[in-house]
């Protein structure tokens, strides 16, 4: 039998490795920025074009590379971070596998310029699909500049799976946050399509958090600090009242490396038990320093999944540390057993008994008593005679045609509004409509009993309403007497600018979208003035979660988010007129059976089903 096992060529092996290492432009950003950190850089620039599809460039002022190292760095499993297997148990650097640059060069056009402090000139390399096109001598500053162009140019299928530029930019921003947060001593600059997004100077942990997430974060942070033999926990948590419905401000760093750990996240949530709602997430920025030999980060090429030797102990320490911080800074409510001396009975009153208070009343006082001048005045009101009332209706019996015309108008209006009941049926069903446990609206139809889920039904009604307004651009705006100023961070402002046109079509009016400040001058009719900030926060959170997959349009995503946040809740009381309007508007929708989130809005219990219960 002929030999069938063959050794794969290097360029094929590199493309296979690239499938794990480089999943999207954000993966390239992560690898290049971590290499810049490992090179001892004090200033790093990140330049992005078209969501990273056209250009990803990272410029640092690190130690740089010699001509030989620059050429060797793009070979598979070539690294300066480790030299033996034992080094895997004492890792102090971000990278160590030696796969990143080789994988990136296999699927993109790479242009690298690098120079060490000892050399007067540097090295310029051009690589396309693992093939070195040119290598020249170049005059360049100390450090390294790597440009990755036309990502996935030789893998069209992978390039087609990339999302829109906005979605890819959001993932890049998340990776930028994860690297910038853990290295506050490094200066970072982030440019997108020629405009500066972040300019982060070298500072401390707390100020770095404020620079990234906005000045409003300054008053939300509660410090956490605990040192044990197993782990040293430091960082900050957000106060319970600022918990959000979406993830985004949850950061774990183990030995200055961003990690994802659902188990440790559960420990944080458990520490906030009783302080936040079950469907919200607390914000935290926690740094864990553990023995490098007790943590395994060589599980996945992304190195965000780790394993600890004793996770149960870490869970208990983390939970108790956060609880201690919440109590220490008077964030968590505590029972006050201190005795208040002001509530004590004075000694002089200790032996005294209760005394009935004496009140003098003038029994002769009458506030309705008339003065003597008015006693003889007669009343100006006299009962009118009702004789001849029949004459008022004389001749109305011949106006039968006008009566028919008015009934036709009512019927036509009800048909235009999609009313389920008309004429006498409307009055009959309005009287028979009632609310069940503040969750369902129950009415009767010819085939039996109609049970409507009030929250889902209202979501469907609002969804089609807002979707139509965004498409037709005919939203009604309610102008505010005084503009409302709201504060957002740079990432939230970017989302607002992205969806500003759609929000304007719905009815929102913005006077200015400046740095960290938004002035709202108008809102849709259904949005209360007191809840504008909450609605916008939830709207952006739902937009970030739902639109991240890029499977639905922006208009549909916004209509879903608004309908979810403005719909009638379970537990809200509806009067009979509102109940009937809900029924009629639901059956006027194009798709009344399902909510925007594909859940059943109503069910009909037939008379036969009810009869079966009594058999």
XYZ file of C-alpha atoms in Angstrom:
615
model
C 0.000 0.000 0.000
C 1.337 3.447 -0.956
C 2.093 6.008 1.729
C -0.799 8.433 2.129
C 0.350 10.686 4.989
C 2.044 13.863 3.752
C 3.659 16.811 5.455
C 1.653 19.966 4.856
C 3.449 22.945 3.299
C 4.126 25.858 5.621
C 1.701 28.229 3.899
C -1.132 25.677 4.231
C -0.318 25.080 7.907
C -0.261 28.829 8.494
C -3.721 29.260 6.970
C -5.060 26.465 9.179
C -3.564 28.115 12.269
C -4.979 31.457 11.149
C -8.493 30.028 11.488
C -8.011 29.894 15.266
C -5.716 32.863 15.841
C -7.340 35.397 13.463
C -11.121 35.226 13.594
C -11.794 38.866 12.697
C -9.912 42.222 12.548
C -10.162 42.554 16.326
C -7.992 39.421 16.686
C -5.200 41.108 14.703
C -5.464 44.212 16.892
C -5.168 42.098 20.031
C -2.067 40.220 18.842
C -0.233 43.292 17.548
C -0.948 45.416 20.621
C 0.134 42.629 22.976
C 3.391 42.263 21.015
C 3.919 46.021 21.419
C 3.402 45.695 25.184
C 5.880 42.798 25.366
C 8.418 44.967 23.496
C 8.457 47.414 26.422
C 6.634 50.230 24.645
C 5.587 53.372 26.489
C 3.508 54.782 23.613
C 1.291 52.790 21.218
C -0.754 54.048 18.259
C -3.591 52.052 16.710
C -4.804 53.156 13.256
C -7.922 51.577 11.707
C -9.635 52.017 8.335
C -12.983 50.550 7.274
C -13.431 48.488 10.419
C -10.001 46.904 9.996
C -10.797 45.376 6.612
C -8.613 47.832 4.715
C -5.920 48.699 7.263
C -4.814 47.796 10.778
C -1.622 49.548 11.849
C 0.106 49.426 15.238
C 3.058 51.751 15.886
C 5.128 51.427 19.081
C 8.383 52.770 20.512
C 9.590 49.466 21.926
C 12.963 47.783 21.633
C 12.491 46.963 17.943
C 14.028 44.028 16.046
C 17.234 43.366 14.205
C 17.281 42.334 10.548
C 17.496 38.631 11.410
C 14.802 38.808 14.091
C 12.471 40.705 11.740
C 12.757 37.949 9.140
C 12.468 35.140 11.693
C 9.461 36.615 13.509
C 7.128 35.544 10.683
C 8.144 31.875 10.895
C 5.881 29.408 12.681
C 6.605 28.814 16.379
C 9.383 31.411 16.389
C 9.306 33.481 19.571
C 11.553 35.367 21.975
C 9.201 34.865 24.935
C 10.118 31.294 25.967
C 12.969 28.897 25.321
C 11.920 25.679 27.091
C 8.783 23.827 28.209
C 9.468 24.824 31.806
C 8.910 28.467 30.871
C 5.219 27.699 30.273
C 4.767 27.514 34.059
C 6.276 30.942 34.676
C 4.866 33.180 31.953
C 5.219 36.935 32.385
C 4.560 37.983 28.770
C 1.393 38.299 26.679
C 2.465 36.012 23.864
C 4.533 32.857 23.812
C 3.145 30.550 21.108
C 4.877 32.139 18.115
C 1.852 31.732 15.850
C 0.336 35.216 15.597
C 2.583 36.940 13.052
C 2.874 33.813 10.901
C -0.909 33.405 10.851
C -1.519 37.088 10.068
C 1.031 37.068 7.250
C -0.669 34.011 5.708
C -3.990 35.799 5.116
C -3.084 39.464 4.589
C -0.607 41.933 3.118
C 1.858 42.804 5.876
C 4.221 45.769 5.849
C 6.684 46.011 8.772
C 9.277 48.630 9.624
C 11.458 48.111 12.698
C 14.702 49.386 14.217
C 16.605 48.814 17.426
C 18.320 51.576 19.406
C 21.787 50.226 18.483
C 21.269 50.451 14.711
C 21.136 53.658 12.687
C 18.838 52.184 10.030
C 16.014 49.705 10.256
C 14.462 46.870 8.274
C 11.496 47.097 5.910
C 9.653 43.841 5.130
C 6.733 43.245 2.752
C 4.916 39.909 2.963
C 1.862 38.729 0.999
C 0.288 35.396 1.851
C 3.367 34.070 3.721
C 5.647 35.021 0.793
C 8.297 37.668 1.390
C 7.986 40.152 -1.474
C 10.823 42.495 -0.503
C 13.289 43.267 2.290
C 14.995 46.656 2.298
C 16.919 49.003 4.541
C 14.882 51.991 5.699
C 15.225 55.042 7.934
C 12.626 54.653 10.682
C 12.244 55.659 14.366
C 13.174 53.220 17.124
C 10.478 50.642 17.606
C 8.165 48.731 15.270
C 5.370 49.673 12.898
C 3.270 46.854 11.443
C 0.554 47.488 8.844
C -1.920 44.708 8.004
C -3.819 45.399 4.791
C -6.588 43.559 2.920
C -7.349 40.994 5.603
C -8.481 37.576 4.235
C -7.611 38.630 0.677
C -6.826 35.016 -0.263
C -9.777 33.501 1.668
C -12.901 35.078 0.135
C -15.281 32.929 2.180
C -13.846 34.230 5.468
C -13.957 37.812 4.222
C -17.635 37.445 3.296
C -18.434 36.388 6.861
C -17.154 39.668 8.282
C -19.859 41.995 9.586
C -20.391 45.667 8.809
C -17.671 48.240 9.506
C -19.532 49.505 12.592
C -19.790 46.034 14.113
C -16.145 45.203 13.425
C -15.076 48.575 14.848
C -17.021 47.807 18.012
C -15.130 44.528 18.453
C -11.822 46.333 17.838
C -12.764 48.927 20.460
C -13.480 46.150 22.961
C -10.022 44.649 22.382
C -8.452 48.104 22.674
C -10.193 48.602 26.031
C -8.924 45.253 27.341
C -5.302 46.075 26.559
C -5.447 49.751 27.568
C -7.195 49.069 30.883
C -4.535 46.757 32.255
C -1.600 49.000 31.265
C -2.343 52.508 32.583
C 1.372 53.355 32.530
C 1.387 53.130 28.702
C 0.179 55.982 26.484
C -2.391 54.920 23.867
C -3.777 56.620 20.748
C -6.650 55.207 18.679
C -7.528 56.568 15.215
C -10.407 55.434 13.013
C -10.692 56.656 9.399
C -8.506 59.659 10.178
C -10.348 60.815 13.322
C -9.043 60.357 16.858
C -11.288 58.229 19.081
C -9.097 57.778 22.170
C -6.129 59.718 23.509
C -5.141 58.044 26.767
C -2.167 59.535 28.643
C -0.059 57.581 31.090
C -1.883 57.603 34.441
C -3.180 55.401 37.264
C -5.834 52.656 37.210
C -8.731 54.793 38.390
C -8.010 57.635 35.964
C -7.580 55.187 33.094
C -11.070 53.825 33.783
C -12.448 57.381 33.813
C -10.652 58.275 30.556
C -12.049 55.201 28.800
C -15.624 55.179 30.113
C -16.252 58.873 30.711
C -16.135 61.288 33.633
C -19.409 59.977 35.093
C -17.573 56.785 36.066
C -15.565 58.719 38.671
C -18.453 58.743 41.168
C -19.527 55.160 40.516
C -16.359 53.330 41.522
C -15.820 51.566 44.835
C -12.229 50.375 45.500
C -11.514 46.705 46.186
C -8.296 45.541 47.816
C -7.454 42.257 49.523
C -4.225 40.260 49.739
C -4.065 36.589 50.742
C -1.597 33.743 50.279
C -3.582 32.460 47.304
C -4.442 35.634 45.384
C -4.169 39.390 45.570
C -7.405 41.104 44.530
C -7.414 44.784 43.564
C -9.409 47.106 41.357
C -12.844 48.667 41.448
C -16.512 47.725 41.375
C -19.445 49.937 40.377
C -22.115 50.886 42.882
C -25.248 48.718 42.775
C -27.536 51.522 41.584
C -25.525 51.736 38.339
C -25.991 48.080 37.355
C -26.990 47.761 33.693
C -29.162 45.397 31.728
C -26.319 44.588 29.334
C -22.788 43.365 29.698
C -19.930 45.635 28.747
C -18.291 46.954 31.909
C -17.161 43.592 33.305
C -13.383 43.110 33.257
C -11.278 40.364 34.831
C -7.493 40.546 34.590
C -5.297 37.695 35.807
C -1.594 38.568 35.994
C -2.180 41.618 33.758
C -3.998 39.539 31.144
C -7.690 39.888 30.234
C -9.602 36.670 30.906
C -13.169 35.391 30.676
C -14.427 33.358 33.606
C -18.182 32.712 34.057
C -17.396 31.018 37.378
C -15.690 34.079 38.870
C -18.359 36.328 37.330
C -20.920 34.351 39.313
C -18.917 35.107 42.472
C -19.224 38.844 41.801
C -22.951 38.575 41.102
C -23.391 36.564 44.311
C -21.695 39.351 46.278
C -24.275 41.814 44.895
C -27.184 39.544 45.843
C -30.057 41.589 47.227
C -28.593 44.866 45.968
C -29.333 44.601 42.233
C -32.146 43.131 40.147
C -31.830 39.610 38.810
C -31.738 40.748 35.167
C -28.969 43.346 35.591
C -25.172 43.060 35.604
C -22.835 44.903 37.985
C -19.808 46.684 36.581
C -16.359 45.694 37.823
C -12.664 46.119 36.952
C -10.848 43.465 38.981
C -7.167 42.496 38.888
C -6.101 39.089 40.190
C -2.440 38.433 40.930
C -1.741 34.710 41.354
C 1.293 32.472 41.194
C 2.061 31.892 37.459
C 2.505 28.194 38.165
C -1.078 27.962 39.476
C -2.726 29.210 36.275
C -2.851 27.582 32.834
C -3.394 29.979 29.934
C -2.276 27.616 27.166
C -5.804 26.382 26.435
C -6.782 28.397 23.373
C -4.738 30.628 21.026
C -6.755 33.671 22.132
C -5.536 33.039 25.721
C -8.726 34.439 27.263
C -9.815 31.060 28.671
C -7.748 30.050 31.675
C -7.716 27.355 34.351
C -6.888 27.938 38.011
C -5.576 25.277 40.380
C -8.110 26.074 43.113
C -11.102 27.910 41.652
C -13.300 27.224 44.705
C -10.954 29.166 46.981
C -10.756 32.023 44.470
C -14.568 32.099 44.327
C -14.901 32.401 48.111
C -12.160 35.036 48.452
C -13.526 37.152 45.601
C -17.105 37.025 46.908
C -16.150 37.952 50.474
C -13.769 40.706 49.308
C -16.464 42.436 47.276
C -18.984 42.104 50.099
C -16.454 43.650 52.465
C -15.880 46.603 50.110
C -19.595 47.192 49.697
C -20.051 47.296 53.452
C -16.862 49.230 54.208
C -17.851 52.130 51.956
C -21.490 52.126 53.135
C -22.786 50.945 49.783
C -24.604 47.908 51.164
C -27.407 48.525 53.673
C -26.547 47.469 57.215
C -28.597 47.018 60.380
C -28.001 49.826 62.862
C -27.992 48.547 66.442
C -26.720 51.812 67.944
C -28.986 53.236 70.639
C -30.328 56.720 69.908
C -30.394 58.694 73.205
C -32.883 61.175 71.754
C -35.588 58.531 72.005
C -35.122 58.035 75.758
C -37.768 59.314 78.204
C -36.394 62.094 80.460
C -36.109 61.164 84.150
C -38.403 64.030 85.170
C -41.241 62.516 83.123
C -40.584 58.917 84.101
C -43.161 58.771 86.937
C -45.740 61.029 85.299
C -48.900 59.582 83.856
C -50.786 60.484 80.707
C -52.946 63.619 80.868
C -55.915 64.273 78.600
C -55.284 67.526 76.667
C -57.735 70.327 77.398
C -59.346 71.929 74.344
C -61.790 74.838 74.548
C -64.543 74.890 71.912
C -66.978 77.693 71.125
C -70.239 75.798 70.826
C -72.111 78.827 69.471
C -69.828 79.373 66.455
C -71.485 78.651 63.087
C -69.468 79.484 59.939
C -72.610 79.126 57.768
C -74.716 81.527 59.803
C -76.007 84.402 57.671
C -75.798 88.003 58.722
C -78.930 89.871 59.672
C -78.811 91.897 56.467
C -79.077 88.769 54.364
C -81.665 86.913 56.391
C -84.596 88.541 54.653
C -83.156 88.137 51.165
C -84.999 85.559 49.096
C -83.329 82.933 47.009
C -82.620 83.877 43.392
C -83.184 80.288 42.281
C -86.685 79.372 41.165
C -87.852 76.083 39.785
C -88.591 76.405 36.089
C -91.716 74.966 34.599
C -91.247 71.863 32.427
C -94.480 72.341 30.567
C -94.118 72.049 26.753
C -90.869 69.963 26.702
C -92.304 67.854 23.870
C -91.984 70.814 21.487
C -88.179 70.594 21.620
C -88.213 67.293 19.713
C -90.804 68.313 17.115
C -89.791 67.278 13.569
C -86.917 64.969 14.573
C -88.820 61.853 13.636
C -88.350 62.584 9.886
C -84.520 62.701 10.093
C -83.992 58.952 9.723
C -81.585 59.398 6.827
C -79.207 61.485 8.901
C -79.174 58.807 11.603
C -78.165 56.148 9.080
C -75.345 58.385 7.802
C -73.889 58.826 11.308
C -73.861 55.074 11.922
C -72.039 54.497 8.628
C -69.357 56.992 9.628
C -68.771 55.152 12.904
C -68.456 51.838 11.128
C -66.017 53.211 8.569
C -63.844 54.731 11.292
C -63.761 51.487 13.187
C -62.738 49.606 10.047
C -59.903 52.035 9.394
C -58.602 51.512 12.914
C -58.715 47.740 12.573
C -61.275 47.377 15.337
C -62.130 43.787 16.220
C -65.629 44.723 17.422
C -68.086 47.170 15.814
C -71.427 48.716 16.701
C -73.323 47.007 19.507
C -70.657 44.286 19.761
C -68.108 46.902 20.835
C -70.233 47.988 23.774
C -70.958 44.399 24.709
C -67.322 43.316 24.632
C -66.070 46.481 26.270
C -68.286 45.701 29.200
C -67.035 42.067 29.169
C -63.306 42.859 28.820
C -61.293 42.522 32.015
C -57.713 42.205 33.182
C -56.491 38.948 34.713
C -53.748 39.216 37.358
C -52.478 42.418 35.728
C -50.878 40.274 33.008
C -53.601 39.177 30.597
C -56.504 40.943 28.933
C -59.491 38.616 28.609
C -62.400 39.122 26.239
C -64.943 37.034 24.384
C -65.183 36.147 20.710
C -67.701 34.074 18.790
C -65.599 30.923 19.072
C -64.864 31.239 22.787
C -62.626 33.252 25.098
C -59.728 35.448 23.950
C -56.710 35.743 26.289
C -54.063 38.340 25.331
C -50.632 38.773 26.896
C -50.656 42.541 27.442
C -46.861 43.042 27.347
C -46.225 41.015 24.199
C -49.267 42.455 22.423
C -48.173 46.020 23.139
C -44.646 45.163 21.957
C -46.070 44.034 18.606
C -48.189 47.195 18.300
C -45.281 49.519 19.098
C -42.857 47.561 16.915
C -44.937 48.017 13.768
C -45.615 51.651 14.700
C -41.937 52.553 15.179
C -40.798 50.521 12.178
C -43.250 52.433 10.004
C -42.127 55.791 11.410
C -38.441 55.005 10.803
C -39.179 53.917 7.236
C -41.615 56.694 6.328
C -39.833 59.328 8.482
C -43.073 60.660 9.958
C -42.480 60.332 13.692
C -44.212 62.861 15.947
C -41.875 64.729 18.308
C -42.810 66.352 21.606
C -40.560 69.371 22.180
C -39.117 69.868 25.656
C -39.476 73.228 27.369
C -35.872 73.034 28.590
C -33.219 70.923 26.776
C -32.122 67.891 28.771
C -28.364 67.309 29.078
C -27.192 63.683 29.326
C -23.674 62.318 29.790
C -22.315 59.355 27.790
C -18.868 57.892 27.187
C -17.159 57.879 23.796
C -18.360 54.419 22.835
C -21.967 55.297 23.648
C -21.645 58.569 21.723
C -20.391 56.623 18.706
C -23.490 54.420 18.864
C -25.758 57.469 19.182
C -24.169 59.066 16.124
C -24.604 55.794 14.273
C -28.341 55.596 14.946
C -29.050 59.334 15.136
C -30.963 59.479 11.814
C -33.272 56.626 12.803
C -33.922 58.174 16.227
C -34.769 61.478 14.551
C -37.300 59.737 12.322
C -38.991 58.274 15.405
C -39.299 61.648 17.146
C -36.072 62.298 19.045
C -34.481 65.724 18.515
C -30.860 66.445 19.434
C -29.396 69.927 19.677
C -25.786 68.790 19.952
C -23.740 65.599 20.334
C -20.547 66.948 21.868
C -17.858 65.201 23.864
C -19.557 63.248 26.672
C -22.617 65.550 26.543
C -25.866 65.144 24.609
C -28.605 67.808 24.551
C -32.066 66.358 23.911
C -34.701 68.883 22.778
C -37.510 66.552 21.686
C -38.753 63.023 22.352
C -41.474 60.756 20.900
C -44.956 61.213 22.332
C -44.821 57.935 24.270
C -41.511 58.629 26.066
C -41.917 60.397 29.438
C -39.518 63.247 30.101
C -38.322 61.689 33.340
C -37.369 58.453 31.595
C -35.426 59.813 28.605
C -32.019 58.850 29.999
C -33.179 55.366 30.974
C -34.777 54.757 27.578
C -31.630 55.836 25.715
C -29.419 53.675 27.958
C -31.566 50.610 27.408
C -31.889 51.411 23.728
C -28.122 51.468 23.247
C -27.691 48.321 25.342
C -30.268 46.400 23.300
C -28.772 47.773 20.098
C -25.269 46.610 21.038
C -26.482 43.127 21.916
C -28.940 42.621 19.068
C -27.159 44.381 16.228
C -23.771 42.823 16.969
C -24.562 39.760 14.878
C -25.519 41.954 11.881
C -28.387 39.639 10.940
C -31.138 42.292 10.964
C -31.373 45.860 9.777
C -30.756 48.894 11.953
C -34.371 50.059 11.651
C -35.740 46.696 12.781
C -33.289 46.524 15.680
C -34.229 49.995 16.921
C -37.944 49.277 16.580
C -37.486 46.104 18.651
C -35.490 47.906 21.324
C -37.997 50.751 21.634
C -40.989 48.421 21.748
C -39.352 46.383 24.513
C -38.595 49.447 26.641
C -41.875 51.354 26.157
C -44.427 48.541 26.140
C -46.920 48.009 28.959
C -45.339 45.834 31.645
C -46.732 42.864 33.452
C -48.288 44.290 36.609
C -49.526 47.531 35.043
C -53.237 48.236 35.568
C -55.293 48.985 32.427
C -58.756 50.520 32.428
C -61.458 49.058 30.189
C -60.947 51.628 27.440
C -57.227 50.810 27.284
C -57.988 47.096 27.260
C -60.338 47.434 24.288
C -57.860 49.666 22.453
C -55.128 47.076 23.017
C -57.323 44.348 21.525
C -58.303 46.431 18.512
C -54.786 47.694 17.779
C -53.322 44.210 18.074
C -55.630 42.770 15.434
C -54.910 45.753 13.200
C -51.241 44.665 13.016
C -49.837 42.772 10.071
C -48.612 39.945 12.311
C -50.789 39.920 15.451
C -50.021 36.347 16.502
C -46.358 36.859 17.426
C -44.417 39.536 19.300
C -41.291 41.068 17.711
C -39.302 38.484 19.672
C -41.258 35.539 18.205
C -43.434 34.824 21.232
C -47.178 34.123 21.140
C -49.267 37.220 21.896
C -52.712 35.660 22.392
C -54.616 32.409 22.541
C -58.268 31.495 22.062
C -59.913 29.013 24.414
C -62.887 27.561 22.568
C -66.234 26.844 24.143
C -65.647 23.145 23.499
C -62.436 23.219 25.538
C -64.322 24.800 28.416
C -67.107 22.197 28.158
C -64.525 19.406 28.367
C -63.396 20.714 31.744
C -66.896 20.080 33.130
C -67.288 16.573 31.676
